mmCIF file of C-alpha atoms in Angstrom:
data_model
loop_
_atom_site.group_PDB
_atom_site.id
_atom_site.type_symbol
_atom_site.label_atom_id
_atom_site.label_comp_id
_atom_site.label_asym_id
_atom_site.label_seq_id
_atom_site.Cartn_x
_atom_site.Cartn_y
_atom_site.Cartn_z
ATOM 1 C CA UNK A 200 19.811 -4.597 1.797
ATOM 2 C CA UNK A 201 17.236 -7.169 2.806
ATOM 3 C CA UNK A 202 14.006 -6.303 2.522
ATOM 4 C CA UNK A 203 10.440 -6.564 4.546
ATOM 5 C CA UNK A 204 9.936 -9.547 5.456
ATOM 6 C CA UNK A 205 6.877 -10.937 7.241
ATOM 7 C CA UNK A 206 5.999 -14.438 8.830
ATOM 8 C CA UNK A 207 4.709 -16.693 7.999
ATOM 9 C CA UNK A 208 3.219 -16.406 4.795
ATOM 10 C CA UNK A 209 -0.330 -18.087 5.038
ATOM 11 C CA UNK A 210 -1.952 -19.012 7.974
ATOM 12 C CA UNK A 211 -5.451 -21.061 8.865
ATOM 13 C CA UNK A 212 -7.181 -20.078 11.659
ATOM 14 C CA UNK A 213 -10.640 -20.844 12.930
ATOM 15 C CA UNK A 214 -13.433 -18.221 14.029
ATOM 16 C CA UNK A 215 -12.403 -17.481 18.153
ATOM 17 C CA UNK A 216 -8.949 -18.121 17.502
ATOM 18 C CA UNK A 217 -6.294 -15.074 17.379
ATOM 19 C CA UNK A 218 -3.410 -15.012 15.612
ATOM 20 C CA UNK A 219 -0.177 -12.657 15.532
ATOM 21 C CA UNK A 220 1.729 -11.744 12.570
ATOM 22 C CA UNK A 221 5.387 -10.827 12.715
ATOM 23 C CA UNK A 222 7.450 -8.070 9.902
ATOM 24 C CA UNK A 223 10.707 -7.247 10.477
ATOM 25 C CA UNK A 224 11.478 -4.116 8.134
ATOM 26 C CA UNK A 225 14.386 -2.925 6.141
ATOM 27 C CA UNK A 226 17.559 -2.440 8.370
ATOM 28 C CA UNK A 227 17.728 1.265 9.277
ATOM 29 C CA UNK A 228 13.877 1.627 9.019
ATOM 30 C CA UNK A 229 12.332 3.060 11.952
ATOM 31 C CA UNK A 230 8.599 2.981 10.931
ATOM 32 C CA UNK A 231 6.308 0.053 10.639
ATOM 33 C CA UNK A 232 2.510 0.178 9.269
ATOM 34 C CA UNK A 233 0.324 -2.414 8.502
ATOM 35 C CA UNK A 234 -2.434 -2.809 5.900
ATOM 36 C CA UNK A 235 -5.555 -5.109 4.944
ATOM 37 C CA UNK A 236 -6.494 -6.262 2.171
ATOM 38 C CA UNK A 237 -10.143 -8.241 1.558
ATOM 39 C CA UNK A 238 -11.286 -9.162 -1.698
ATOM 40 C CA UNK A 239 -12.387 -6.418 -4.013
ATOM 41 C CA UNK A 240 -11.208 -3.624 -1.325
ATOM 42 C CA UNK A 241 -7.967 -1.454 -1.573
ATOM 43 C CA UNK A 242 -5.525 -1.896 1.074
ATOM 44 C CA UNK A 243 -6.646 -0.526 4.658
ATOM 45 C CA UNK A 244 -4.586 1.042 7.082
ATOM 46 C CA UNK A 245 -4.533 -0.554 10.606
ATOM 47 C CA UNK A 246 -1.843 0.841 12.182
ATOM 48 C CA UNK A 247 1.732 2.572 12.321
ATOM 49 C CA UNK A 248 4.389 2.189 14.676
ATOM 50 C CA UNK A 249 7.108 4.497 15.630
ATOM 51 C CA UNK A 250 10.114 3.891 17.975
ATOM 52 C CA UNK A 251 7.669 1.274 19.831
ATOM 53 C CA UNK A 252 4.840 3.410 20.070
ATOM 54 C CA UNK A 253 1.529 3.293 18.044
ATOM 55 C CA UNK A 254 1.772 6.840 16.138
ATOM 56 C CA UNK A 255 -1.396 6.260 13.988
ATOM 57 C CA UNK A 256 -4.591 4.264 13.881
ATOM 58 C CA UNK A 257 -6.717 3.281 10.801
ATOM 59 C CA UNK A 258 -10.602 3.111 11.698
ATOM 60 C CA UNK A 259 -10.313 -0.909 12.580
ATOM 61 C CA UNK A 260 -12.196 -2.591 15.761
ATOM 62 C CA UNK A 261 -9.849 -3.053 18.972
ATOM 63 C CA UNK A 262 -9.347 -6.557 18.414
ATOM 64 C CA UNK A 263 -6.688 -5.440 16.132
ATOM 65 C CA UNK A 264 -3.679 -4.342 18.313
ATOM 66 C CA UNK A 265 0.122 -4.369 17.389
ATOM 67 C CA UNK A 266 3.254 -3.411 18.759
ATOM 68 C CA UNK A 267 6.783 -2.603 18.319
ATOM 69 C CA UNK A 268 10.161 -3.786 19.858
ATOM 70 C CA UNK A 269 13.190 -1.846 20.068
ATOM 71 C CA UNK A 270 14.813 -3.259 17.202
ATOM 72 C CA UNK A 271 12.035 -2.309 14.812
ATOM 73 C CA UNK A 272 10.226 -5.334 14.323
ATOM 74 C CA UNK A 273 6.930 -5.317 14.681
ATOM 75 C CA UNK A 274 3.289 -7.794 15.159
ATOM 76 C CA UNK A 275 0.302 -7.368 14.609
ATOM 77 C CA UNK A 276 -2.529 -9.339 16.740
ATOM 78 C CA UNK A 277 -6.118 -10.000 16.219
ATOM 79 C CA UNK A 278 -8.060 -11.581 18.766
ATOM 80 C CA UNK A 279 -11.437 -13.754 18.828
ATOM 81 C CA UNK A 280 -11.330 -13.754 14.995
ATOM 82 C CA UNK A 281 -14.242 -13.242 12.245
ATOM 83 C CA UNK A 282 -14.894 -14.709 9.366
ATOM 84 C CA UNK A 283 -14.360 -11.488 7.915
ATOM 85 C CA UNK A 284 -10.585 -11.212 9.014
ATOM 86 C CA UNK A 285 -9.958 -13.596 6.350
ATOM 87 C CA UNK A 286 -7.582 -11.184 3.780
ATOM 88 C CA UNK A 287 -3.751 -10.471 2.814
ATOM 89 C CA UNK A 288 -2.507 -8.166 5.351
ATOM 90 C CA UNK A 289 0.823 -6.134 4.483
ATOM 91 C CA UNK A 290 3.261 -4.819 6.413
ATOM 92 C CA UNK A 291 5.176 -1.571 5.153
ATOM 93 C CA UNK A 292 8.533 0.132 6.539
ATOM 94 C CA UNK A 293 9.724 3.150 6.056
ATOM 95 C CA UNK A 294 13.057 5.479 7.472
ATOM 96 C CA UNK A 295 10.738 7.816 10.112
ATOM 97 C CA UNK A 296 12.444 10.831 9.315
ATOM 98 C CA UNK A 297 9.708 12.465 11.119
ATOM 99 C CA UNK A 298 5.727 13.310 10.545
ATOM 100 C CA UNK A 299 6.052 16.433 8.636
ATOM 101 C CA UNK A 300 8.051 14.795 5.826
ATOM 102 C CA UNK A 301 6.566 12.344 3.027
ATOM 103 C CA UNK A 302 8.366 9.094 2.795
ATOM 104 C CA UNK A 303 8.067 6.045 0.512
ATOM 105 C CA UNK A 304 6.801 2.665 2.253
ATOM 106 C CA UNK A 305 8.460 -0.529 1.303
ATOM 107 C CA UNK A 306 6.075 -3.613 1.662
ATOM 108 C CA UNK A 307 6.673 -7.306 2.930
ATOM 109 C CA UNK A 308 4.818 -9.868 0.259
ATOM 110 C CA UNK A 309 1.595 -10.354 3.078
ATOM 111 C CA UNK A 310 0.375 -13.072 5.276
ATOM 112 C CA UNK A 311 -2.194 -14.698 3.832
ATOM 113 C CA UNK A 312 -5.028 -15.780 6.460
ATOM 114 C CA UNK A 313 -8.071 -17.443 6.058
ATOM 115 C CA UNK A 314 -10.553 -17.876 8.937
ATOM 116 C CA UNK A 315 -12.999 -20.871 8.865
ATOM 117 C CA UNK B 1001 -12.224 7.353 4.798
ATOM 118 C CA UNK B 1002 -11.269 9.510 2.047
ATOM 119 C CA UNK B 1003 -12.224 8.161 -1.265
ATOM 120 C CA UNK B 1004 -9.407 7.108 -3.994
ATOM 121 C CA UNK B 1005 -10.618 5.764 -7.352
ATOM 122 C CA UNK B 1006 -8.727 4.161 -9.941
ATOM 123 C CA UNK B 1007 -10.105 3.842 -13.488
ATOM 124 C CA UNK B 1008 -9.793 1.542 -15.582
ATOM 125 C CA UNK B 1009 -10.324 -1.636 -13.291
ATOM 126 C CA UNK B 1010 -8.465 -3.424 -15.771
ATOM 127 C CA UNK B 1011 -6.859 -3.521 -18.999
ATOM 128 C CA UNK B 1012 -5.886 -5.508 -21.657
ATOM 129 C CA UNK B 1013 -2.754 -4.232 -24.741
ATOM 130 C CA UNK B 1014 -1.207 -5.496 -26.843
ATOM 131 C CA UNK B 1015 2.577 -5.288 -26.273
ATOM 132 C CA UNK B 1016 3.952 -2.152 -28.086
ATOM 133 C CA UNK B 1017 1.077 -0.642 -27.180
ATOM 134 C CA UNK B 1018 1.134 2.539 -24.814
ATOM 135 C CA UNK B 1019 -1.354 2.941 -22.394
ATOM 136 C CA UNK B 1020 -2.412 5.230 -19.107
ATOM 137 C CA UNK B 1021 -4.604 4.994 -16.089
ATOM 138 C CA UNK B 1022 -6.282 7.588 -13.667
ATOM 139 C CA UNK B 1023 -6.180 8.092 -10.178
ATOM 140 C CA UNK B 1024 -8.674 10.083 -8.481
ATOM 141 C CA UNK B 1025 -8.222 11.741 -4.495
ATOM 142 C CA UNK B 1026 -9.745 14.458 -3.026
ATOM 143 C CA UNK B 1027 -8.364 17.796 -3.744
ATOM 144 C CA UNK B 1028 -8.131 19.256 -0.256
ATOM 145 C CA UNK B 1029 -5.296 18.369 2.585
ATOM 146 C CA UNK B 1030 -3.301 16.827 -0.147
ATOM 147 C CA UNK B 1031 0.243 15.850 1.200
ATOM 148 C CA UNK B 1032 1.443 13.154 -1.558
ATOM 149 C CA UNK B 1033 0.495 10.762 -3.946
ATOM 150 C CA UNK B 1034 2.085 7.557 -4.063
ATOM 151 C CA UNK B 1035 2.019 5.103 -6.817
ATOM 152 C CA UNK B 1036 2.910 1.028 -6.419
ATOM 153 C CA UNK B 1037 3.094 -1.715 -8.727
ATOM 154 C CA UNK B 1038 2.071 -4.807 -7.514
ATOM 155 C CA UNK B 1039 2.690 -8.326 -9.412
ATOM 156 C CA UNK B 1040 0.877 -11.023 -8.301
ATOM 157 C CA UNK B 1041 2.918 -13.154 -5.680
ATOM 158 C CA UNK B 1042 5.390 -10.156 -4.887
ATOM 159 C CA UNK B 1043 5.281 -7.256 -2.890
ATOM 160 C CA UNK B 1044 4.052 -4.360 -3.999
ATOM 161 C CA UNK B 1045 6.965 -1.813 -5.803
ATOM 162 C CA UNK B 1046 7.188 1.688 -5.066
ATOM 163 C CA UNK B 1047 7.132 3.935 -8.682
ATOM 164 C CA UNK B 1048 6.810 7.430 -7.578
ATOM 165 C CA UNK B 1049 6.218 9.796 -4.556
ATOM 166 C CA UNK B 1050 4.846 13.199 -6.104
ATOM 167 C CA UNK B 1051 3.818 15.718 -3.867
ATOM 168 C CA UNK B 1052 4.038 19.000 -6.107
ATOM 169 C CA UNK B 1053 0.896 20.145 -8.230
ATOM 170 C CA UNK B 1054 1.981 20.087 -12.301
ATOM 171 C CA UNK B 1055 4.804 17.870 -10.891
ATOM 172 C CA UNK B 1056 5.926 15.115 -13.375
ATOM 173 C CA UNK B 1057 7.849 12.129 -12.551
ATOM 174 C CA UNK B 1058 9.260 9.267 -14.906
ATOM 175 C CA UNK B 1059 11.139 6.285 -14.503
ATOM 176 C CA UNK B 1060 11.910 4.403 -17.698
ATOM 177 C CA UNK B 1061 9.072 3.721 -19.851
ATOM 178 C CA UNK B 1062 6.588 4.713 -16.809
ATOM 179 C CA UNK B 1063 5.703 8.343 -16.091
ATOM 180 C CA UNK B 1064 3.024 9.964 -13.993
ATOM 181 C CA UNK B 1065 1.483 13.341 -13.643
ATOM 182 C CA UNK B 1066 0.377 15.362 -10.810
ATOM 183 C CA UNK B 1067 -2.936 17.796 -10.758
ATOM 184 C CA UNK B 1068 -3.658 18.574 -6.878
ATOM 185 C CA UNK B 1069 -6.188 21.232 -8.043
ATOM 186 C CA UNK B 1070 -8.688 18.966 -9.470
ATOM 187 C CA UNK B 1071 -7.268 15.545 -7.823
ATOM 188 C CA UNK B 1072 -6.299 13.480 -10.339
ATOM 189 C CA UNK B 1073 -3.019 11.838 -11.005
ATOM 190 C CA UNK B 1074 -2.432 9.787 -14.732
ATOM 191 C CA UNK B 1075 0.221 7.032 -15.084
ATOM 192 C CA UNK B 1076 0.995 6.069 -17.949
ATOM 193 C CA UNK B 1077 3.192 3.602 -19.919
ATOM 194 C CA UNK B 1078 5.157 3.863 -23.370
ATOM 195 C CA UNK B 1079 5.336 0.663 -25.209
ATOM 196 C CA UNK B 1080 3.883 -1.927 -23.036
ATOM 197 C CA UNK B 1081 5.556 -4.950 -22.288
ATOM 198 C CA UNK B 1082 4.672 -8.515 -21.240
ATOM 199 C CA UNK B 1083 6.841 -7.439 -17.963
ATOM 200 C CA UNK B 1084 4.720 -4.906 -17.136
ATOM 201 C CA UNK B 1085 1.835 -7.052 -16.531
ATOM 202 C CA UNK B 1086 0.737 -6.099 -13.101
ATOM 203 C CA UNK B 1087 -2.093 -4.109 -10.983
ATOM 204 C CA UNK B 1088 -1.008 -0.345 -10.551
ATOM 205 C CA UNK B 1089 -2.121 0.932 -7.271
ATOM 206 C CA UNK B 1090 -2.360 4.691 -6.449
ATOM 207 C CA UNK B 1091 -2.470 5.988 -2.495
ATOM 208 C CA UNK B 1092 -3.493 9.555 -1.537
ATOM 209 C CA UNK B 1093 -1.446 10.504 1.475
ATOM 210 C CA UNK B 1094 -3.551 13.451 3.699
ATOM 211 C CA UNK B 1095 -2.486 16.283 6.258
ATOM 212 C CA UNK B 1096 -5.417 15.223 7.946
ATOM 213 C CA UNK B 1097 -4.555 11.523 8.536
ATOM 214 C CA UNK B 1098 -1.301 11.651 9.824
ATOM 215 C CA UNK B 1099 2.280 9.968 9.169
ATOM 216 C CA UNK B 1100 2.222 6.809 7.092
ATOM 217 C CA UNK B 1101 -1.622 6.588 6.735
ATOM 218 C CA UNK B 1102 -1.725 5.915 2.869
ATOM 219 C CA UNK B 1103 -5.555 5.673 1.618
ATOM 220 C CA UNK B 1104 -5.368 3.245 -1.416
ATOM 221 C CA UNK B 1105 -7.154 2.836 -4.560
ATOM 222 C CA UNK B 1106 -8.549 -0.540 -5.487
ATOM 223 C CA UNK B 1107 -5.896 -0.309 -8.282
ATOM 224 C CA UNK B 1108 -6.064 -0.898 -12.176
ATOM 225 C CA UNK B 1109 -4.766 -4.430 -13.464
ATOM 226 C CA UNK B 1110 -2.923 -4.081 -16.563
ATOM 227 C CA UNK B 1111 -2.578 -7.437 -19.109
ATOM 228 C CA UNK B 1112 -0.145 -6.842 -21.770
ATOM 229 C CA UNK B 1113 -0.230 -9.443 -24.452
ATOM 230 C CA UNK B 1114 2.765 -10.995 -26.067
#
């Protein structure tokens, strides 16, 4: 099986700009979440996605938004864009059994962005 | 945000060597605790999903442990190899947070020397 996979890989962007990121997850996988990472900081949750609809939300500002299509693929969006949003940011996929039941997440390699 | 610590930050053996790492979470709503290795360039590798207190989990020359009670988890590693050169994250998964919501540490980088 293929598996996450997340484009493109690095990005530039400048401050004001927004920029989506796209990760398709493993074939089968119903669940989508996406993580930051800055320097010196673990990886953050932003957001999870179930069958197209935003299940969870990690304590990020609103110009982070994502979504979901039917076939599991997901983006992430951030709008008018900080200096700070410079970081690797991960998307993970996993079956969505269902909430109550702990599953392992299976991460892309990360977009790289920087924001000048 | 619930606090995860990993200790050491990094680490240097020698190969042969055996070594371990901690990973602290709090001890209350615990759900799982996940552990990833992550080599630079790659995505990061699932290890082990333990979700049992006492529970014990090992794959290969890598094991883990499992104490909900006082919220700690050790990994640790038999005979080090140059292979296993790579930054060990741990991620505390809570009631309270919801589905998928893992809460990472900042991870302990491990340098084994040939």
């Amino acid at each position: 099986k293929a598996g996450v996979t997340q484009t493109p890989r690095y990005l530039i962007k400048t401050r004001g700009q927004q920029v989506t990121l796209s990760c398709s997850p493993i074939s089968g996988h119903r669940s989508v979440s996406w993580y930051q990472q800055t320097p010196g900081q673990g990886l953050q949750f932003l957001f999870e996605y179930f069958s197209e609809t935003q299940r969870n939300k990690g304590n990020f500002p609103g110009r982070f938004s994502g979504r979901q299509f039917s076939n599991s693929r997901s983006e992430m969006n951030v709008s008018t864009l900080e200096l700070g949003d410079s970081a690797l940011y991960l998307c993970a996929s996993s079956l969505g059994q269902g909430e109550s039941l702990v599953e392992t997440q299976y991460f892309g390699p990360g977009t790289r962005l920087l924001v000048l | 945000i619930l606090n995860v610590e990993q200790s050491p930050q990094s680490l240097h053996v020698q190969e042969g060597d055996s070594t371990n790492f901690t990973c602290s979470f709090p001890s209350s709503n615990f759900y799982a605790l996940h552990w990833y290795r992550w080599e630079t360039a790659k995505s990061p590798e699932a290890l082990f999903v333990m979700t049992l207190n006492g529970d014990e989990k090992k794959k290969g020359r890598i094991s883990a442990t499992l104490n909900t009670k006082e919220g700690y988890s050790y990994l640790y590693i038999k005979g080090s190899q140059p292979e296993d050169s790579a930054t060990y994250l741990c991620a505390f998964d809570s009631y309270q947070t919801g589905a998928n919501n893992l809460f990472f540490g900042t991870g302990t980088r491990l340098t084994v020397i040939p």
